[in-house]
Coordinates of C-alpha atoms and ligand atoms in Angstrom, one line a residue:
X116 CA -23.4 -112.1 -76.6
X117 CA -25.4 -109.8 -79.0
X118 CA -28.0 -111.3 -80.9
X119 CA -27.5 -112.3 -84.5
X120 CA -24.1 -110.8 -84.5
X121 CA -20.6 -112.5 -84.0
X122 CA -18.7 -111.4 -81.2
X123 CA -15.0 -111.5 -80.7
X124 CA -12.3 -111.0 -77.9
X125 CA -8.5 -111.7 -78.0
X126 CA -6.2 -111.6 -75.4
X127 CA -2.5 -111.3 -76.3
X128 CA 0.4 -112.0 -74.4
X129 CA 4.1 -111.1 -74.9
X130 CA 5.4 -108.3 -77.1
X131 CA 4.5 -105.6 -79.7
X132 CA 5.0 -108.6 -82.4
X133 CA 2.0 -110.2 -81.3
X134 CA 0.3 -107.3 -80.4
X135 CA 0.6 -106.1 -84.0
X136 CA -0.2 -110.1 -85.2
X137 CA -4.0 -109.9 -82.7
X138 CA -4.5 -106.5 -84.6
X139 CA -4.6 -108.3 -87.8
X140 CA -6.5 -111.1 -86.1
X141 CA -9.4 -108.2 -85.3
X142 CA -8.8 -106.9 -88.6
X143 CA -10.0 -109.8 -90.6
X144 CA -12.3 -110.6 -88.0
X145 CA -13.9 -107.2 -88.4
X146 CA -14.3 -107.7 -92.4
X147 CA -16.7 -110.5 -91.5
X148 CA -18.0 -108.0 -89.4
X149 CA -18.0 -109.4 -86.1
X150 CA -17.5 -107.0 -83.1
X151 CA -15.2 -107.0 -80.5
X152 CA -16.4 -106.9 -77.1
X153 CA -14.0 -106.3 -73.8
X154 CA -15.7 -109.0 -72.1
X155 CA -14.6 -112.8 -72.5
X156 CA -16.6 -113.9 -70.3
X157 CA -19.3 -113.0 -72.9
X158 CA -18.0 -113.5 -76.3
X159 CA -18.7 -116.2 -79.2
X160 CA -15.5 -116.3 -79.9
X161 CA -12.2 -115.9 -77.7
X162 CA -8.9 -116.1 -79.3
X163 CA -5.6 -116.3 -77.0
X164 CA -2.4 -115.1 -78.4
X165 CA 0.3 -116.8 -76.8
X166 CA 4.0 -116.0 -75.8
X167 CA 7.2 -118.6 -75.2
X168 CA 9.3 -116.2 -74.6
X169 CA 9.3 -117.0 -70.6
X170 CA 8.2 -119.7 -68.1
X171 CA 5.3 -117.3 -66.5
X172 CA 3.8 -116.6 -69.7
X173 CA 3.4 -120.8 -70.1
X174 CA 1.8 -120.4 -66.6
X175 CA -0.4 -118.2 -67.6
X176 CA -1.6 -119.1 -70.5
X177 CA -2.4 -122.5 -68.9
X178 CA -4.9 -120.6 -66.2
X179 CA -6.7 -118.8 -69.3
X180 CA -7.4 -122.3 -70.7
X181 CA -8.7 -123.0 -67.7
X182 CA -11.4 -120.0 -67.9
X183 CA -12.4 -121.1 -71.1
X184 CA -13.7 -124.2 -70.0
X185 CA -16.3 -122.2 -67.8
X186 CA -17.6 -120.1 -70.6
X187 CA -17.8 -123.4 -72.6
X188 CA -19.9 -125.4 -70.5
X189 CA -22.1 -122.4 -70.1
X190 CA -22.2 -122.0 -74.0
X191 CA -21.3 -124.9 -76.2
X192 CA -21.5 -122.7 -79.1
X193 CA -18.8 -121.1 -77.6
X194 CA -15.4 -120.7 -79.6
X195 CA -12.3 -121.0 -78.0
X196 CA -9.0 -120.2 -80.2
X197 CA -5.4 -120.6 -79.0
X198 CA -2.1 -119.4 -81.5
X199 CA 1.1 -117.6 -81.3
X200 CA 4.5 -118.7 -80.3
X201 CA 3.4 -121.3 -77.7
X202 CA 1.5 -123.4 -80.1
X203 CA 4.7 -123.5 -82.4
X204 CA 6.0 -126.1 -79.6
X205 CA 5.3 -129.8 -80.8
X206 CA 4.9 -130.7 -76.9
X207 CA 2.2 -127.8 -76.1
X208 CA 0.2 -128.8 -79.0
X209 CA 0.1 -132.1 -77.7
X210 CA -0.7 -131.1 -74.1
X211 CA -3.5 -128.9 -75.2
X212 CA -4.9 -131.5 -77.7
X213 CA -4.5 -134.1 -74.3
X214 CA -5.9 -132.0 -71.7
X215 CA -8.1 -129.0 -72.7
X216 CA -10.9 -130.8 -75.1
X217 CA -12.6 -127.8 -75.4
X218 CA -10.2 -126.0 -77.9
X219 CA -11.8 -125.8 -80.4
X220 CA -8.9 -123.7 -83.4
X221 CA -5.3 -124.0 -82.9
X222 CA -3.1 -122.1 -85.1
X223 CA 0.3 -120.8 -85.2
X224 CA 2.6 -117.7 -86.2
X225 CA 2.6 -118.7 -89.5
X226 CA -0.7 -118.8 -90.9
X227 CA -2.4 -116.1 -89.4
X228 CA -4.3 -115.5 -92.3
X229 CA -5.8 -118.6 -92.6
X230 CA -7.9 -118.0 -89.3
X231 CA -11.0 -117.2 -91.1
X232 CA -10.7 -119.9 -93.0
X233 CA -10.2 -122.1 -90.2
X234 CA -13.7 -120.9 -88.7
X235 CA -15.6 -121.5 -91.4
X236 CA -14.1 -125.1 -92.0
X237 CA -15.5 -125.5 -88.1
X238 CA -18.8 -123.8 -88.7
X239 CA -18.9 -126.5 -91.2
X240 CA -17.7 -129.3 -89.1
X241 CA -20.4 -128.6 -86.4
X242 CA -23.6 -128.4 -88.9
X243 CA -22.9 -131.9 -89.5
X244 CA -23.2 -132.8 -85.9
X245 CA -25.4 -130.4 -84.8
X246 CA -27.7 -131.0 -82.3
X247 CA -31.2 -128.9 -81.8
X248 CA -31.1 -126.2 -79.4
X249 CA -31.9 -127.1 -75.5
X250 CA -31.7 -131.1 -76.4
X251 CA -30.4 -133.6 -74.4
X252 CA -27.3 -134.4 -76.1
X253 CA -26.5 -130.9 -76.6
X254 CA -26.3 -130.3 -72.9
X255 CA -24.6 -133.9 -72.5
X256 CA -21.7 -132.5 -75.0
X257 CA -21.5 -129.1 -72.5
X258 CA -21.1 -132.1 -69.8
X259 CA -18.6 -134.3 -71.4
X260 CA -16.4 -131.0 -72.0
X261 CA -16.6 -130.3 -68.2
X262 CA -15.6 -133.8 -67.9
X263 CA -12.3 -133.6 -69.7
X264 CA -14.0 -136.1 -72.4
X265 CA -11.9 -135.9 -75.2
X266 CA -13.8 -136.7 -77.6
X267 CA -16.8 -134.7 -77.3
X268 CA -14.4 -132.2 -78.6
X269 CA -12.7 -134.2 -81.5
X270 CA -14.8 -134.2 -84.0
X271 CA -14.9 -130.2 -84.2
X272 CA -11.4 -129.1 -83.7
X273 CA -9.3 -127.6 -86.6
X274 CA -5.5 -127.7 -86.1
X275 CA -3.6 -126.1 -88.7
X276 CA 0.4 -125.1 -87.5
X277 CA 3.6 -125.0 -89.8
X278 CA 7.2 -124.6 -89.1
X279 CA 8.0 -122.0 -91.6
X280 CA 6.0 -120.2 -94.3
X281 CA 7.3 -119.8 -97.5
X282 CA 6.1 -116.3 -98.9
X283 CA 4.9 -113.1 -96.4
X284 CA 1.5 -112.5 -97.4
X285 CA 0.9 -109.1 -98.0
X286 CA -2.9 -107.2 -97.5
X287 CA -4.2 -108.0 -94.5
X288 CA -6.5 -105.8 -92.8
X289 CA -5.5 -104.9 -89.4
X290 CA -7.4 -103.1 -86.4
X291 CA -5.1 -100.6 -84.9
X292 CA -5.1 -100.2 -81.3
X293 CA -4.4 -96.7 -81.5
X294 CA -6.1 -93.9 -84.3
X295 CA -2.5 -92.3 -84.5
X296 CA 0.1 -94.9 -84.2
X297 CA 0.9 -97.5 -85.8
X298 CA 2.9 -100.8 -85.8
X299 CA 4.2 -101.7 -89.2
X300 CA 5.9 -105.5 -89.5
X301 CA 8.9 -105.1 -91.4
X302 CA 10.6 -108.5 -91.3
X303 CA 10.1 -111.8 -89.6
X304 CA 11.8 -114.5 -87.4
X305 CA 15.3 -115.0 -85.9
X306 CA 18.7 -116.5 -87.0
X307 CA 20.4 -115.5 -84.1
X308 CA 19.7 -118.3 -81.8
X309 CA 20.8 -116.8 -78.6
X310 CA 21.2 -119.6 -76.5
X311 CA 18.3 -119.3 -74.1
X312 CA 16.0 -117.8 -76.6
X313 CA 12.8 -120.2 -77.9
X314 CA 12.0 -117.2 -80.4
X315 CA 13.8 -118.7 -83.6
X316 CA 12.1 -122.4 -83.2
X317 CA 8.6 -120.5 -83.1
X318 CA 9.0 -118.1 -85.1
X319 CA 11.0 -119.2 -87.8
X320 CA 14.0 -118.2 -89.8
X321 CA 14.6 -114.3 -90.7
X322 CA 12.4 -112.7 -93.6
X323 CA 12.0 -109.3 -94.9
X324 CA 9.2 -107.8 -96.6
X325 CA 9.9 -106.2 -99.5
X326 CA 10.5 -101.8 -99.0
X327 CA 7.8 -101.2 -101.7
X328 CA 5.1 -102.4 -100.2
X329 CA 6.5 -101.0 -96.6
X330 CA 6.0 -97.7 -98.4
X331 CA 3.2 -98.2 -99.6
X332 CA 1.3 -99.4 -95.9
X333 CA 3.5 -96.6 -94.5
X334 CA 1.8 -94.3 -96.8
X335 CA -1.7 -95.9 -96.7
X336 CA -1.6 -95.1 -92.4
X337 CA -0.6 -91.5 -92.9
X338 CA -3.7 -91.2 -95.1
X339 CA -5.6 -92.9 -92.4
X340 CA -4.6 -90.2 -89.7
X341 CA -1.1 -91.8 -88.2
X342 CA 1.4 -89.7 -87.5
X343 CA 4.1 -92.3 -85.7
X344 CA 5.1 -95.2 -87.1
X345 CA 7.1 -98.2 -85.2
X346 CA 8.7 -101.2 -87.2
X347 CA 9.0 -104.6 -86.1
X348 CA 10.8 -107.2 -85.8
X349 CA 12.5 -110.0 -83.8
X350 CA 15.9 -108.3 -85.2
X351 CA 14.5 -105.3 -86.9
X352 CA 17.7 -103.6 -87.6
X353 CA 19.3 -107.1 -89.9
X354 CA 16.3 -105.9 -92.4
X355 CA 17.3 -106.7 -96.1
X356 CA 14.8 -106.3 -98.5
X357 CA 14.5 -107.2 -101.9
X358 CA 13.2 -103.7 -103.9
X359 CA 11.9 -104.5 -107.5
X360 CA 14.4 -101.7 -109.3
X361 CA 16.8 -100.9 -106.5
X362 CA 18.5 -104.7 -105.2
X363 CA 18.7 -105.3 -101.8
X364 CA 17.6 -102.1 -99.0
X365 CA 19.5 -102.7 -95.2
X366 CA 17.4 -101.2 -92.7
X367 CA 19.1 -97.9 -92.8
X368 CA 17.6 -97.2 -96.9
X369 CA 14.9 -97.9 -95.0
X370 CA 14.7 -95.4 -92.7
X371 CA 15.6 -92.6 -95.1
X372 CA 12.9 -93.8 -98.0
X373 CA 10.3 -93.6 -94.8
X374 CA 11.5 -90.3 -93.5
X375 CA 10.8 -88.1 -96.6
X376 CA 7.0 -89.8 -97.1
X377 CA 4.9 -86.5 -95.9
X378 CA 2.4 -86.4 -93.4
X379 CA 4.4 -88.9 -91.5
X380 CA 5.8 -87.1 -88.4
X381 CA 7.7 -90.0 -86.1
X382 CA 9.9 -93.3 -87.1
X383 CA 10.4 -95.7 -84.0
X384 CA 11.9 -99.1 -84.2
X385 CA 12.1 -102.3 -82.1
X386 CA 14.0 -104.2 -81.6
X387 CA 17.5 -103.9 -82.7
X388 CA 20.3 -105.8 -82.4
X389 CA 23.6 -104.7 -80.7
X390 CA 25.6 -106.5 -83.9
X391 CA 23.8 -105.2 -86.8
X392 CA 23.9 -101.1 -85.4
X393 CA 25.7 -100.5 -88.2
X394 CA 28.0 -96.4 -88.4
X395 CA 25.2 -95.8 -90.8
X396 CA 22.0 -96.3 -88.8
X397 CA 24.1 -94.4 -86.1
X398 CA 24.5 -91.6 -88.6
X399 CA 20.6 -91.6 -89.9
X400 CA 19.9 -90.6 -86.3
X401 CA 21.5 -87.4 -86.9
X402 CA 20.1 -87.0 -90.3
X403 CA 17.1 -88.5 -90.6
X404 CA 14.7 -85.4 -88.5
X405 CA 11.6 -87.8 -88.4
X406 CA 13.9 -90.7 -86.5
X407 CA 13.0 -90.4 -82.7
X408 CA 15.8 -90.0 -80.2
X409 CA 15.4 -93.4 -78.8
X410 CA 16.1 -96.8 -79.0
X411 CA 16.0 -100.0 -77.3
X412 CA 18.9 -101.8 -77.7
X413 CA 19.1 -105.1 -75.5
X414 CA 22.3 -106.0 -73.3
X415 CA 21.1 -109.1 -71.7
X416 CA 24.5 -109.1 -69.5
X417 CA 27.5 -106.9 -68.6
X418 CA 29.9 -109.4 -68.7
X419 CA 31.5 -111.0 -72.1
X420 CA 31.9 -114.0 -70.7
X421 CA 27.8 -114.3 -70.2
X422 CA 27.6 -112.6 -73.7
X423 CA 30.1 -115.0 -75.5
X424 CA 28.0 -118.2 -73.5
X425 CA 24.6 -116.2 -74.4
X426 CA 26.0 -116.5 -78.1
X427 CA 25.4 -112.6 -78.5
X428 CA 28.5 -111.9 -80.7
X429 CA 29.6 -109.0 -79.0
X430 CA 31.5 -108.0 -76.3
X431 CA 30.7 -105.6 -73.1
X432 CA 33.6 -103.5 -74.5
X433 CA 31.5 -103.3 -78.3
X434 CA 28.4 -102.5 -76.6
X435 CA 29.5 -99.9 -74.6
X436 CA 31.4 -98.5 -77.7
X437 CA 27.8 -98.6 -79.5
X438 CA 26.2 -96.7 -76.4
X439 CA 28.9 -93.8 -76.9
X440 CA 28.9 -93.5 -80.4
X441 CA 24.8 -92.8 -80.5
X442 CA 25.4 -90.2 -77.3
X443 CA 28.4 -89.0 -79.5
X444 CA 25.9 -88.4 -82.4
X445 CA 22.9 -87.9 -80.0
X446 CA 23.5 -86.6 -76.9
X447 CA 20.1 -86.5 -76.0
X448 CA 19.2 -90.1 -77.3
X449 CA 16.9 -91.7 -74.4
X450 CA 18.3 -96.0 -74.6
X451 CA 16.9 -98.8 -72.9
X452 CA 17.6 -102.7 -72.6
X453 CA 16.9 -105.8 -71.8
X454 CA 18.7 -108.2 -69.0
X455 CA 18.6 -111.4 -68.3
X456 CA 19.6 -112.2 -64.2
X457 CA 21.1 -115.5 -63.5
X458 CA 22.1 -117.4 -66.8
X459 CA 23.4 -120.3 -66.1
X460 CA 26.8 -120.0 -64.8
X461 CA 26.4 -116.7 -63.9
X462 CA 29.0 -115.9 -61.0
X463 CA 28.6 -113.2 -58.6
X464 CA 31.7 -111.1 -60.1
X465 CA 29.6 -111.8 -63.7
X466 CA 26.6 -110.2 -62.3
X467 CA 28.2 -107.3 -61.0
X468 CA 29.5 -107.2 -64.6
X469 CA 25.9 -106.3 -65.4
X470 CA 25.6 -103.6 -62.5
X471 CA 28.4 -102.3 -63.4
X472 CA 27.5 -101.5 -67.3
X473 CA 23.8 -100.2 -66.2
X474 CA 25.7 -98.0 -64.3
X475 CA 28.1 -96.6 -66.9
X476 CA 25.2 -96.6 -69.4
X477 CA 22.7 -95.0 -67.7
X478 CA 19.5 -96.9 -69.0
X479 CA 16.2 -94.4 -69.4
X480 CA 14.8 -97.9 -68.7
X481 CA 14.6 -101.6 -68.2
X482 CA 12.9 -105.1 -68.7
X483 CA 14.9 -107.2 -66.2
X484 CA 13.6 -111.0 -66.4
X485 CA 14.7 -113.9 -64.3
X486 CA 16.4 -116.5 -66.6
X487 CA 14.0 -119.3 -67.6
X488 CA 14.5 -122.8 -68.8
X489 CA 13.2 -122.8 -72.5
X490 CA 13.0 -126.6 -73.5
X491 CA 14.9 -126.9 -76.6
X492 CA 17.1 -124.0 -76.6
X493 CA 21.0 -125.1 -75.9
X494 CA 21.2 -123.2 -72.2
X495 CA 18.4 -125.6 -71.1
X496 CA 21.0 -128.2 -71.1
X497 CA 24.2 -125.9 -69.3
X498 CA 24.9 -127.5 -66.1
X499 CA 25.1 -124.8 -63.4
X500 CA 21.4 -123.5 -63.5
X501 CA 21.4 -120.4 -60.7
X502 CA 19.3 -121.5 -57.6
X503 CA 16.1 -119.6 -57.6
X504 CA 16.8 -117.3 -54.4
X505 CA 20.4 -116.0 -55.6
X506 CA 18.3 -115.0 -59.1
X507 CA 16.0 -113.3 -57.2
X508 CA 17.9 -111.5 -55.0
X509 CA 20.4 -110.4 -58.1
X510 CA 17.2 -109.3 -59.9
X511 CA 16.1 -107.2 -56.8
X512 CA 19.9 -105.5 -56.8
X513 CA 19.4 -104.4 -60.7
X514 CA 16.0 -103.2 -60.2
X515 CA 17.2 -100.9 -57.4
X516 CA 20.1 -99.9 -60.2
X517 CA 17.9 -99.5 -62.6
X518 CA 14.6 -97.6 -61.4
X519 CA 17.2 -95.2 -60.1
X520 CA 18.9 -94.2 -63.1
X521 CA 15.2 -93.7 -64.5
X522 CA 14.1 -91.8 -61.6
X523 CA 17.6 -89.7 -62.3
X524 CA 17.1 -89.5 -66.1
X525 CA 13.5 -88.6 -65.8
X526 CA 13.7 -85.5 -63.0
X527 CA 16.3 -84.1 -65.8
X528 CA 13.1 -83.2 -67.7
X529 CA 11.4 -81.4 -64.8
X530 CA 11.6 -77.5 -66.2
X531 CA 11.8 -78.6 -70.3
X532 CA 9.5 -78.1 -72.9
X533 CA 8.8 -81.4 -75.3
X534 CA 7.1 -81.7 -77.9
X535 CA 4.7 -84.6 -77.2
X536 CA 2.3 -86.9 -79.4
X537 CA -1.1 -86.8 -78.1
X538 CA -2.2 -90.4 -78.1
X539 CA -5.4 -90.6 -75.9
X540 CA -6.6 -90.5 -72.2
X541 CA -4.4 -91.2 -69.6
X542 CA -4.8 -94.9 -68.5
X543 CA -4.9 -94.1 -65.1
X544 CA -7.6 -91.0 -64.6
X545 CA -9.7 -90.6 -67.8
X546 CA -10.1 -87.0 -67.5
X547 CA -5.7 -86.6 -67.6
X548 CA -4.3 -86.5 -71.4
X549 CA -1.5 -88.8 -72.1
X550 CA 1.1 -89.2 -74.7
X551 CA 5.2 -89.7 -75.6
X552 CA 7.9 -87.5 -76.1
X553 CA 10.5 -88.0 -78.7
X554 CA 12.4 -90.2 -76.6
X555 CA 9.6 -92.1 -75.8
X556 CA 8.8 -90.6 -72.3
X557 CA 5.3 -91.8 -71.1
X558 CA 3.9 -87.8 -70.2
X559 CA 0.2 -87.3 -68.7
X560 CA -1.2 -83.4 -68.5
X561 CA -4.5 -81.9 -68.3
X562 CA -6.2 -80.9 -71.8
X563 CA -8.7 -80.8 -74.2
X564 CA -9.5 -84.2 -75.9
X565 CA -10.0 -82.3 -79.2
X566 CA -6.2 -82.4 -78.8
X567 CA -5.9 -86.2 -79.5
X568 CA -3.7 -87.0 -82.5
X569 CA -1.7 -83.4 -82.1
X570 CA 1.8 -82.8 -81.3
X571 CA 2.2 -80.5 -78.8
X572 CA 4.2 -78.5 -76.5
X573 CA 4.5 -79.4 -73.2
X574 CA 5.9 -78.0 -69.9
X575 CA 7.1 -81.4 -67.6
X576 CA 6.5 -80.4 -64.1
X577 CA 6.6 -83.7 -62.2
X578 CA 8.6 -86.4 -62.6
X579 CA 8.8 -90.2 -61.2
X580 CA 10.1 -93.3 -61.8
X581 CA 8.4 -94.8 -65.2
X582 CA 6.8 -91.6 -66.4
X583 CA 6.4 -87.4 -66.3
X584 CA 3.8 -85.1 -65.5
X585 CA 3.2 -81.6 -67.4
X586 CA 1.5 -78.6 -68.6
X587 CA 0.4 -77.1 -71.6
X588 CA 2.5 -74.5 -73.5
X589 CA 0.7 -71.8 -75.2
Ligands
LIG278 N1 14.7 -116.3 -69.9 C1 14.6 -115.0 -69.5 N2 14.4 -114.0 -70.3 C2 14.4 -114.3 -71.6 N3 14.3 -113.4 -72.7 C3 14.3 -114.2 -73.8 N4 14.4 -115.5 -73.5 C4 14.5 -115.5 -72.1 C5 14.6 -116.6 -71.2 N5 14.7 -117.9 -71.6 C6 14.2 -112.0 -72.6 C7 15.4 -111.3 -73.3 C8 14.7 -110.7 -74.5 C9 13.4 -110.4 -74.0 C10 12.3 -110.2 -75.1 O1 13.0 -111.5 -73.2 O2 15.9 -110.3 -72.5 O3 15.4 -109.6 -75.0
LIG279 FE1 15.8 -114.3 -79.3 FE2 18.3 -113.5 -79.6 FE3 16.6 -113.6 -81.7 FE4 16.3 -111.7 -79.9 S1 18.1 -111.9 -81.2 S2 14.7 -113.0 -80.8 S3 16.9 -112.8 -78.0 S4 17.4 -115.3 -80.5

């Protein structure tokens, strides 16, 4: 704690959606100005940005709730905030209202922008029972909290979660992890409903901002120093915005209204759909120059059968057709994917469905995850749920598949020159630059830091599994 200033830490779990949703967190947090500090352990307030997306993530989020009770009974002042996709569930609200008093905001993926509200209407809260410093009953509230007492917490908690919003509010403030890159939220939510996915009960139905004011914040970061700019969303390529003179923009009129802004050097996007890569998106690759050669583009399973159970609407046939035509258009395109090992029902000849395809495809690289039982979500309910040891040794089998094919894809680079975005110290040895290639290669090399923010030449040299080493070009 610093004195007489607020200070702030978040910890976010799960994917670049949430990432992007703490940097707006710290964003408005910062126009108060409050100050982020790295240390929770040490912080007035600690938000915890929560993921549904698999069983380990409820795990874990569980044993962070458990840290903030320490902090609290050291400091009563202290803050703890939970939100994101996990308090979206009806039944985790209620198990963190029933069993971790010392929560003191709750919020949800909604109404992100009502956070600072929701600390002031606490502040509030806890003038009217405030208690002078170092008195008894101040240090009996720090005990009751240690003592799972309920309602020594009641009285100060603010709980504000909805199932949808309405309108996307535009204009918030967000802090950007990194000075040249930038996430940019295109649309929201999920109509999909693949049947083991929790994502479109917590995050809502499918929304798109409108492309003006895409522009605009696309134009806004460039002024601000990015160069590379990745949209989101849960299904980023169904994007249909509503333009005030031009009716409705797909993703694609997107893409080419974002490639001419200037200054702007790099368009990524995550995370398309297999169903909605449309010819013309396929085409924009080859035409638009500022479109990077990569994209992840989830399988989930090799085997229609799985697919057609999975409700993915396409077939392993479709897919595969999908992963020609962008090598056709492409050739250097760098793809990877997500799979899920041991959906319910999944028979041994269905799995090596799966090894099959990442072996005709050739992934750059992988997310392999372990089916898990979302409550809710229609494949909770499938009889046949794949004992735990047969998922985990299928899982093992398509890790070896896959870190080969990296390992493969990425020794191809050893000898090339690639023009690489210089986006900060290297996380492993603060003295080694480190950036991405085009195609989205991780790529450390020795340099000047006044180099940070440049796109530059480099010579790969080394190569391993999940990233490449190089030298500078003159
Ligand atoms: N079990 C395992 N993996 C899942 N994913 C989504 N839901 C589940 C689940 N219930 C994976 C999918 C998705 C990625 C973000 O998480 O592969 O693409
Ligand atoms: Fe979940 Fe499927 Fe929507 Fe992706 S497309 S968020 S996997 S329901």
């Amino acid at each position: 704690m610093t004195e007489n200033i607020t200070t702030y830490n978040i910890t976010t779990f799960g994917c670049q959606m949430n990432e992007h949703d703490s940097e707006t967190i710290s964003g408005m947090l910062q126009q108060r100005g409050y100050i982020q500090v790295p240390d929770r352990d040490d912080c007035d307030i600690a938000i915890i940005n929560t993921c549904s997306v698999r069983e380990n993530a409820d795990k874990r989020f569980f044993g962070t709730l458990g840290q903030l009770k320490k902090i609290k009974v050291k400091n009563p002042d202290f803050i703890a905030c939970v939100c994101g996709c996990m308090m979206q569930q009806e039944h985790i609200i209620e198990a963190v209202k029933r069993k971790y008093p010392w929560v003191d905001i709750i919020f949800g993926t909604h109404n992100i922008h009502e956070f600072p509200d929701m600390l002031d209407q606490l502040y509030e809260s806890r003038k009217k029972e405030a208690v002078p410093e170092g008195s008894e009953i101040r240090d009996r509230r720090a005990y009751n909290i240690a003592k799972h007492d309920v309602r020594s917490a009641k009285n100060t908690r603010v709980v504000r979660v909805y199932d949808d919003k309405k309108e996307i509010i535009e204009g918030l403030p967000a802090k950007r992890l990194y000075r040249h890159k930038s996430f940019v939220n295109i649309m929201y939510g999920c109509n999909n409903f693949c049947t083991y996915c929790i994502v479109p009960y917590t995050r809502g139905r499918e929304k798109s901002r409108r492309p003006e004011d895409i522009i605009n914040e696309v134009r806004n970061l460039v002024q601000d120093d990015v160069r590379e700019v990745t949209l989101l969303g849960q299904n980023v390529n169904s994007y249909k915005g509503e333009s005030g003179g031009a009716g409705i923009w797909d993703f694609t009129d997107l893409i080419y209204a974002l490639n001419d802004i200037e200054g702007l050097e790099r368009i990524r996007f995550m995370t398309s759909h297999p169903k909605d890569l449309s010819d013309k998106l396929i085409r924009a690759f080859g035409e638009c120059d500022k479109l990077c050669h990569y994209i992840h583009l989830p399988v989930q399973s090799g085997s229609s059968n799985v697919l057609r159970r999975m409700n993915r609407r396409y077939t392993r046939e479709q897919y595969l057709e999908l992963v020609r035509k962008l090598r056709d258009t492409v050739p250097d395109i760098a793809i990877s994917t997500d799979i899920i090992v041991g959906f319910p029902g999944e028979t041994e000849e269905e799995f090596e469905d799966t090894l099959s395809l990442a072996e005709e495809v050739r992934y750059d690289s992988a997310f392999t995850f372990l089916y898990s039982v979302r409550k809710g979500t229609p494949a909770a309910e499938y009889e046949d749920q794949i004992p735990e040891t047969v998922k985990h040794e299928r899982f093992g089998r398509l890790v070896d598949v896959m870190n080969r094919c990296s390992r493969e894809k990425n020794a191809a680079y050893v000898g090339r020159i690639e023009k690489v975005l210089i986006e900060g110290y290297s996380k492993k040895d603060e003295g080694i630059l480190s950036g991405r290639t085009d195609t989205f290669k991780l790529v450390d090399f020795p340099g000047d830091p006044a180099l940070i923010g440049q796109i530059k030449n480099i010579r790969i040299t080394e190569s391993n599994t999940f990233s490449l080493k190089g030298e500078l070009e003159e």
